mmCIF file of C-alpha atoms in Angstrom:
data_model
loop_
_atom_site.group_PDB
_atom_site.id
_atom_site.type_symbol
_atom_site.label_atom_id
_atom_site.label_comp_id
_atom_site.label_asym_id
_atom_site.label_seq_id
_atom_site.Cartn_x
_atom_site.Cartn_y
_atom_site.Cartn_z
ATOM 1 C CA MET A 1 141.184 82.613 82.792
ATOM 2 C CA GLN A 2 139.348 80.755 85.584
ATOM 3 C CA GLN A 3 139.085 77.014 85.099
ATOM 4 C CA GLU A 4 135.511 75.738 85.270
ATOM 5 C CA SER A 5 134.636 73.766 88.390
ATOM 6 C CA LYS A 6 133.721 70.100 87.839
ATOM 7 C CA ILE A 7 131.281 69.900 90.761
ATOM 8 C CA GLY A 8 128.283 67.667 89.983
ATOM 9 C CA PHE A 9 124.872 69.226 89.429
ATOM 10 C CA LEU A 10 123.169 67.931 92.581
ATOM 11 C CA TRP A 11 126.250 68.545 94.709
ATOM 12 C CA GLN A 12 125.872 72.266 93.969
ATOM 13 C CA TYR A 13 122.767 72.331 96.168
ATOM 14 C CA VAL A 14 124.543 70.538 98.999
ATOM 15 C CA ILE A 15 127.357 73.101 98.880
ATOM 16 C CA ALA A 16 124.878 75.988 98.685
ATOM 17 C CA CYS A 17 123.016 74.762 101.783
ATOM 18 C CA VAL A 18 125.826 73.614 104.077
ATOM 19 C CA HIS A 19 129.262 74.523 102.666
ATOM 20 C CA PRO A 20 129.446 78.289 101.980
ATOM 21 C CA SER A 21 133.231 78.092 102.267
ATOM 22 C CA GLN A 22 133.139 76.291 98.892
ATOM 23 C CA TYR A 23 131.104 78.932 97.035
ATOM 24 C CA LYS A 24 134.274 79.842 95.166
ATOM 25 C CA GLU A 25 133.899 76.513 93.333
ATOM 26 C CA LEU A 26 130.304 77.267 92.344
ATOM 27 C CA ILE A 27 131.224 80.689 90.963
ATOM 28 C CA ARG A 28 133.738 79.054 88.629
ATOM 29 C CA LYS A 29 130.999 77.155 86.808
ATOM 30 C CA LYS A 30 129.705 78.441 83.472
ATOM 31 C CA LYS A 31 126.662 80.719 83.216
ATOM 32 C CA GLY A 32 124.619 77.886 81.729
ATOM 33 C CA ALA A 33 125.135 75.846 84.898
ATOM 34 C CA PHE A 34 124.092 78.837 87.000
ATOM 35 C CA ILE A 35 120.874 79.279 84.996
ATOM 36 C CA GLY A 36 120.189 75.564 85.317
ATOM 37 C CA TYR A 37 120.759 75.798 89.070
ATOM 38 C CA ILE A 38 118.218 78.618 89.417
ATOM 39 C CA SER A 39 115.662 76.916 87.143
ATOM 40 C CA VAL A 40 115.695 73.619 89.031
ATOM 41 C CA LEU A 41 115.675 75.364 92.409
ATOM 42 C CA ILE A 42 112.627 77.482 91.484
ATOM 43 C CA MET A 43 110.743 74.444 90.186
ATOM 44 C CA PHE A 44 111.590 72.589 93.395
ATOM 45 C CA LEU A 45 110.373 75.468 95.576
ATOM 46 C CA VAL A 46 107.078 75.796 93.689
ATOM 47 C CA PHE A 47 106.629 72.011 93.803
ATOM 48 C CA ILE A 48 107.040 71.951 97.593
ATOM 49 C CA GLU A 49 105.087 75.112 98.359
ATOM 50 C CA ASN A 50 102.253 74.872 95.848
ATOM 51 C CA VAL A 51 102.025 71.631 93.884
ATOM 52 C CA ILE A 52 102.269 69.124 96.748
ATOM 53 C CA PRO A 53 99.619 70.792 98.986
ATOM 54 C CA PHE A 54 97.283 71.245 96.014
ATOM 55 C CA ALA A 55 97.749 67.648 94.840
ATOM 56 C CA ALA A 56 97.151 66.352 98.370
ATOM 57 C CA TRP A 57 93.979 68.400 98.666
ATOM 58 C CA THR A 58 92.726 67.253 95.249
ATOM 59 C CA ALA A 59 93.274 63.612 96.242
ATOM 60 C CA SER A 60 91.498 64.164 99.559
ATOM 61 C CA VAL A 61 88.317 65.329 97.801
ATOM 62 C CA GLY A 62 88.413 62.546 95.221
ATOM 63 C CA GLY A 63 89.248 64.747 92.242
ATOM 64 C CA PHE A 64 87.482 67.741 90.753
ATOM 65 C CA GLU A 65 84.516 65.878 89.280
ATOM 66 C CA ASN A 66 83.703 64.233 92.599
ATOM 67 C CA LEU A 67 84.182 67.583 94.341
ATOM 68 C CA PHE A 68 81.783 69.406 92.025
ATOM 69 C CA LEU A 69 79.064 66.748 91.972
ATOM 70 C CA GLU A 70 79.231 65.092 95.382
ATOM 71 C CA ARG A 71 80.940 67.343 97.890
ATOM 72 C CA ILE A 72 79.819 70.832 96.906
ATOM 73 C CA PRO A 73 76.175 71.572 97.750
ATOM 74 C CA GLY A 74 73.887 72.205 94.803
ATOM 75 C CA PHE A 75 74.183 75.759 93.509
ATOM 76 C CA THR A 76 73.203 77.956 90.587
ATOM 77 C CA LEU A 77 74.528 81.199 89.199
ATOM 78 C CA GLU A 78 71.934 82.913 87.032
ATOM 79 C CA LYS A 79 70.561 86.397 86.401
ATOM 80 C CA GLY A 80 73.589 87.826 88.147
ATOM 81 C CA GLU A 81 72.948 86.109 91.476
ATOM 82 C CA PHE A 82 74.484 83.125 93.256
ATOM 83 C CA HIS A 83 72.274 80.663 95.152
ATOM 84 C CA SER A 84 73.394 77.546 97.059
ATOM 85 C CA GLU A 85 71.538 74.912 99.064
ATOM 86 C CA SER A 86 73.939 75.452 101.968
ATOM 87 C CA PRO A 87 77.183 77.407 102.623
ATOM 88 C CA ILE A 88 80.418 76.127 101.086
ATOM 89 C CA ASP A 89 83.609 76.578 103.124
ATOM 90 C CA PHE A 90 86.887 74.689 102.726
ATOM 91 C CA THR A 91 90.640 75.278 102.663
ATOM 92 C CA ILE A 92 93.412 74.027 100.399
ATOM 93 C CA GLY A 93 96.751 73.230 102.013
ATOM 94 C CA GLY A 94 95.917 75.428 104.981
ATOM 95 C CA VAL A 95 96.798 78.586 103.004
ATOM 96 C CA VAL A 96 93.936 78.941 100.504
ATOM 97 C CA ARG A 97 90.347 79.431 101.650
ATOM 98 C CA VAL A 98 87.192 79.134 99.545
ATOM 99 C CA LYS A 99 83.852 80.264 100.950
ATOM 100 C CA ALA A 100 80.523 80.616 99.124
ATOM 101 C CA ASP A 101 77.390 81.637 100.990
ATOM 102 C CA SER A 102 74.293 82.971 99.213
ATOM 103 C CA SER A 103 72.822 84.135 102.534
ATOM 104 C CA VAL A 104 75.458 86.878 102.442
ATOM 105 C CA GLU A 105 74.274 89.650 100.126
ATOM 106 C CA GLN A 106 77.786 90.930 99.418
ATOM 107 C CA PHE A 107 81.101 90.046 101.026
ATOM 108 C CA LYS A 108 83.385 92.865 102.174
ATOM 109 C CA GLU A 109 87.162 93.048 102.451
ATOM 110 C CA SER A 110 86.778 92.897 106.222
ATOM 111 C CA ASP A 111 85.539 89.309 105.760
ATOM 112 C CA PHE A 112 89.018 88.195 104.675
ATOM 113 C CA GLN A 113 90.984 86.313 107.327
ATOM 114 C CA SER A 114 94.668 86.998 107.941
ATOM 115 C CA ASP A 115 95.317 83.274 108.439
ATOM 116 C CA TYR A 116 95.133 82.641 104.681
ATOM 117 C CA VAL A 117 97.424 83.776 101.885
ATOM 118 C CA GLN A 118 94.709 83.442 99.245
ATOM 119 C CA GLU A 119 90.924 83.606 99.598
ATOM 120 C CA LEU A 120 87.890 83.330 97.348
ATOM 121 C CA LEU A 121 84.628 84.624 98.848
ATOM 122 C CA VAL A 122 81.398 84.249 96.875
ATOM 123 C CA GLY A 123 78.253 86.015 98.069
ATOM 124 C CA LYS A 124 74.823 86.387 96.522
ATOM 125 C CA LYS A 125 75.859 89.365 94.406
ATOM 126 C CA ASN A 126 79.657 89.546 94.384
ATOM 127 C CA ILE A 127 82.980 87.704 94.469
ATOM 128 C CA LEU A 128 86.028 88.823 96.448
ATOM 129 C CA ILE A 129 89.491 87.500 95.649
ATOM 130 C CA LYS A 130 92.605 87.916 97.783
ATOM 131 C CA MET A 131 95.994 87.080 96.278
ATOM 132 C CA PRO A 132 99.554 87.937 97.359
ATOM 133 C CA SER A 133 99.554 90.504 94.531
ATOM 134 C CA GLY A 134 96.406 92.274 95.744
ATOM 135 C CA LYS A 135 92.617 92.128 96.163
ATOM 136 C CA GLN A 136 89.831 92.192 93.594
ATOM 137 C CA VAL A 137 86.063 92.650 93.725
ATOM 138 C CA ILE A 138 83.847 91.181 91.004
ATOM 139 C CA SER A 139 80.167 92.079 90.720
ATOM 140 C CA LEU A 140 78.000 89.151 89.607
ATOM 141 C CA SER A 141 75.663 91.558 87.828
ATOM 142 C CA GLN A 142 78.048 91.469 84.858
ATOM 143 C CA PHE A 143 77.181 87.770 84.421
ATOM 144 C CA LYS A 144 73.410 88.255 83.966
ATOM 145 C CA ASN A 145 73.431 86.166 80.794
ATOM 146 C CA TRP A 146 75.311 83.300 82.418
ATOM 147 C CA ARG A 147 73.841 80.162 83.931
ATOM 148 C CA LEU A 148 76.131 77.857 85.882
ATOM 149 C CA ASN A 149 75.543 74.905 88.222
ATOM 150 C CA ASN A 150 77.418 71.844 89.519
ATOM 151 C CA GLN A 151 77.227 69.961 86.223
ATOM 152 C CA GLY A 152 78.382 73.063 84.396
ATOM 153 C CA LEU A 153 81.551 73.079 86.490
ATOM 154 C CA VAL A 154 82.285 69.512 85.413
ATOM 155 C CA GLU A 155 81.891 70.508 81.762
ATOM 156 C CA MET A 156 84.385 73.333 82.343
ATOM 157 C CA LEU A 157 87.120 71.003 83.623
ATOM 158 C CA PRO A 158 89.265 71.199 80.430
ATOM 159 C CA ALA A 159 89.321 74.998 80.752
ATOM 160 C CA LEU A 160 90.113 74.668 84.453
ATOM 161 C CA TYR A 161 93.110 72.437 83.729
ATOM 162 C CA MET A 162 94.380 74.941 81.155
ATOM 163 C CA PHE A 163 94.021 77.734 83.706
ATOM 164 C CA LEU A 164 95.929 75.699 86.322
ATOM 165 C CA ALA A 165 98.751 75.098 83.825
ATOM 166 C CA PHE A 166 98.893 78.824 83.055
ATOM 167 C CA TYR A 167 98.801 79.645 86.764
ATOM 168 C CA LEU A 168 101.713 77.260 87.372
ATOM 169 C CA VAL A 169 103.795 79.086 84.751
ATOM 170 C CA VAL A 170 102.929 82.418 86.390
ATOM 171 C CA LEU A 171 103.943 81.002 89.786
ATOM 172 C CA LEU A 172 107.298 79.858 88.406
ATOM 173 C CA ILE A 173 108.039 83.237 86.832
ATOM 174 C CA THR A 174 106.905 85.144 89.933
ATOM 175 C CA LYS A 175 108.949 82.937 92.252
ATOM 176 C CA ALA A 176 112.059 83.311 90.053
ATOM 177 C CA VAL A 177 111.790 87.108 89.899
ATOM 178 C CA GLN A 178 111.154 87.318 93.636
ATOM 179 C CA TYR A 179 114.102 85.050 94.441
ATOM 180 C CA LEU A 180 116.538 86.955 92.229
ATOM 181 C CA LEU A 181 115.405 90.367 93.492
ATOM 182 C CA VAL A 182 115.856 89.322 97.119
ATOM 183 C CA ALA A 183 119.272 87.854 96.262
ATOM 184 C CA LEU A 184 120.212 91.140 94.580
ATOM 185 C CA ALA A 185 119.157 93.069 97.693
ATOM 186 C CA PHE A 186 121.350 90.825 99.860
ATOM 187 C CA ALA A 187 124.219 91.259 97.408
ATOM 188 C CA LEU A 188 123.965 95.062 97.577
ATOM 189 C CA ILE A 189 123.692 95.111 101.362
ATOM 190 C CA CYS A 190 126.388 92.542 102.132
ATOM 191 C CA ARG A 191 128.958 93.383 99.476
ATOM 192 C CA GLY A 192 131.960 94.783 101.241
ATOM 193 C CA SER A 193 131.171 93.154 104.566
ATOM 194 C CA VAL A 194 134.420 91.247 104.042
ATOM 195 C CA ARG A 195 137.570 92.919 102.676
ATOM 196 C CA ARG A 196 141.136 91.844 102.177
ATOM 197 C CA SER A 197 143.956 93.606 104.011
ATOM 198 C CA ASP A 198 144.496 95.779 100.914
ATOM 199 C CA GLY A 199 140.816 96.828 100.933
ATOM 200 C CA LYS A 200 139.796 94.695 97.948
ATOM 201 C CA MET A 201 136.293 93.199 98.045
ATOM 202 C CA VAL A 202 134.355 90.839 95.785
ATOM 203 C CA SER A 203 132.942 92.222 92.544
ATOM 204 C CA MET A 204 129.225 92.988 92.218
ATOM 205 C CA ALA A 205 128.757 89.952 89.975
ATOM 206 C CA GLU A 206 130.504 87.691 92.491
ATOM 207 C CA SER A 207 128.433 89.166 95.310
ATOM 208 C CA PHE A 208 125.222 88.429 93.381
ATOM 209 C CA TYR A 209 126.232 84.826 92.644
ATOM 210 C CA ILE A 210 127.143 84.291 96.294
ATOM 211 C CA ALA A 211 123.806 85.734 97.446
ATOM 212 C CA VAL A 212 121.869 83.458 95.069
ATOM 213 C CA TYR A 213 123.593 80.380 96.487
ATOM 214 C CA ALA A 214 123.360 81.648 100.084
ATOM 215 C CA ARG A 215 119.580 82.115 99.756
ATOM 216 C CA THR A 216 119.003 78.456 98.850
ATOM 217 C CA LEU A 217 118.649 77.018 102.355
ATOM 218 C CA ALA A 218 116.407 79.859 103.556
ATOM 219 C CA ALA A 219 114.170 79.532 100.502
ATOM 220 C CA ILE A 220 113.762 75.770 100.965
ATOM 221 C CA ILE A 221 112.957 76.160 104.664
ATOM 222 C CA GLY A 222 110.411 78.877 103.843
ATOM 223 C CA SER A 223 108.680 76.752 101.194
ATOM 224 C CA VAL A 224 108.516 73.715 103.490
ATOM 225 C CA ASN A 225 107.042 75.886 106.239
ATOM 226 C CA ALA A 226 104.407 77.233 103.826
ATOM 227 C CA ALA A 227 103.537 73.706 102.648
ATOM 228 C CA LEU A 228 103.020 72.658 106.268
ATOM 229 C CA GLY A 229 100.639 75.539 106.896
ATOM 230 C CA TYR A 230 103.164 77.918 108.481
ATOM 231 C CA ARG A 231 103.925 75.802 111.553
ATOM 232 C CA ILE A 232 106.707 78.275 112.380
ATOM 233 C CA ASP A 233 105.723 81.924 112.676
ATOM 234 C CA SER A 234 106.694 83.536 109.361
ATOM 235 C CA MET A 235 108.201 86.644 111.013
ATOM 236 C CA ILE A 236 110.415 84.600 113.346
ATOM 237 C CA LEU A 237 111.467 82.357 110.475
ATOM 238 C CA MET A 238 112.282 85.375 108.292
ATOM 239 C CA ILE A 239 114.531 86.891 110.967
ATOM 240 C CA VAL A 240 116.375 83.599 111.514
ATOM 241 C CA THR A 241 116.860 82.913 107.801
ATOM 242 C CA VAL A 242 118.083 86.479 107.166
ATOM 243 C CA PHE A 243 120.886 85.949 109.685
ATOM 244 C CA ILE A 244 121.672 82.529 108.192
ATOM 245 C CA THR A 245 121.807 83.971 104.689
ATOM 246 C CA MET A 246 124.035 86.882 105.692
ATOM 247 C CA GLY A 247 126.363 84.516 107.537
ATOM 248 C CA PHE A 248 126.598 82.307 104.438
ATOM 249 C CA ILE A 249 127.299 85.351 102.248
ATOM 250 C CA MET A 250 130.160 86.481 104.502
ATOM 251 C CA ARG A 251 131.734 83.014 104.471
ATOM 252 C CA GLY A 252 131.247 82.843 100.711
ATOM 253 C CA GLU A 253 132.968 86.204 100.206
ATOM 254 C CA ILE A 254 135.864 85.056 102.399
ATOM 255 C CA SER A 255 136.283 81.926 100.273
ATOM 256 C CA VAL A 256 136.390 83.964 97.044
ATOM 257 C CA LEU A 257 138.805 86.575 98.398
ATOM 258 C CA ASP A 258 141.098 83.890 99.836
ATOM 259 C CA THR A 259 141.269 82.265 96.412
ATOM 260 C CA GLN A 260 142.136 85.563 94.760
ATOM 261 C CA THR A 261 144.862 86.179 97.354
ATOM 262 C CA SER A 262 146.448 82.768 96.758
ATOM 263 C CA LYS A 263 146.696 83.502 93.037
ATOM 264 C CA GLU A 264 148.524 86.788 93.483
#
């Protein structure tokens, strides 16, 4: 029976990012420690990539109430049509764009800009939403019985905060699933890249654990880059981090196989 590793919680992340030759020690830890590792890592990634830019933007506009009453031009939504005193156009963290212009009858998908990950376009008669998961068109005609203005937005703040909390939970779940699926893909591709002289290779479970740890540095770099508004081209960064991750996986597999050899 393998003896559990006594590596400290924070030191796991240091090993994952810079010492792949010690992955054998991380694999010895109990499943609870592994789940804790993933949970904290995902929260950290979402905090860097989403929470910090959003919080910085919110502070820059003086909070939601100040934004709705002082910085957004007067507008009304009634009888299924949007009207504003002047166009509204701003970005959040350099990755989210919001534009509202009642002089535009209806926005089209061609109005989306590739520079932004998420966009909200509001025209006189429709709303277009672009998210990483897809695009959506909403006709304002379905809100004929609604009446909304700047003060109405302020009154809706409690609901907005609840939505943001729900959205944060969705982000955490989505990021976790995405991270684990990518790690699984690396595990399937890279398993067997290193073999002992007798042909033995790491087990599928070991390969998956190694891939999860090996992905840590790449994931952190990617989230920091996103928070900074993609200062490094995402395609170039992806290629570089793929090679880094695969190199870490190979060194991690070597460390595990060497340990198994020494025990035989």
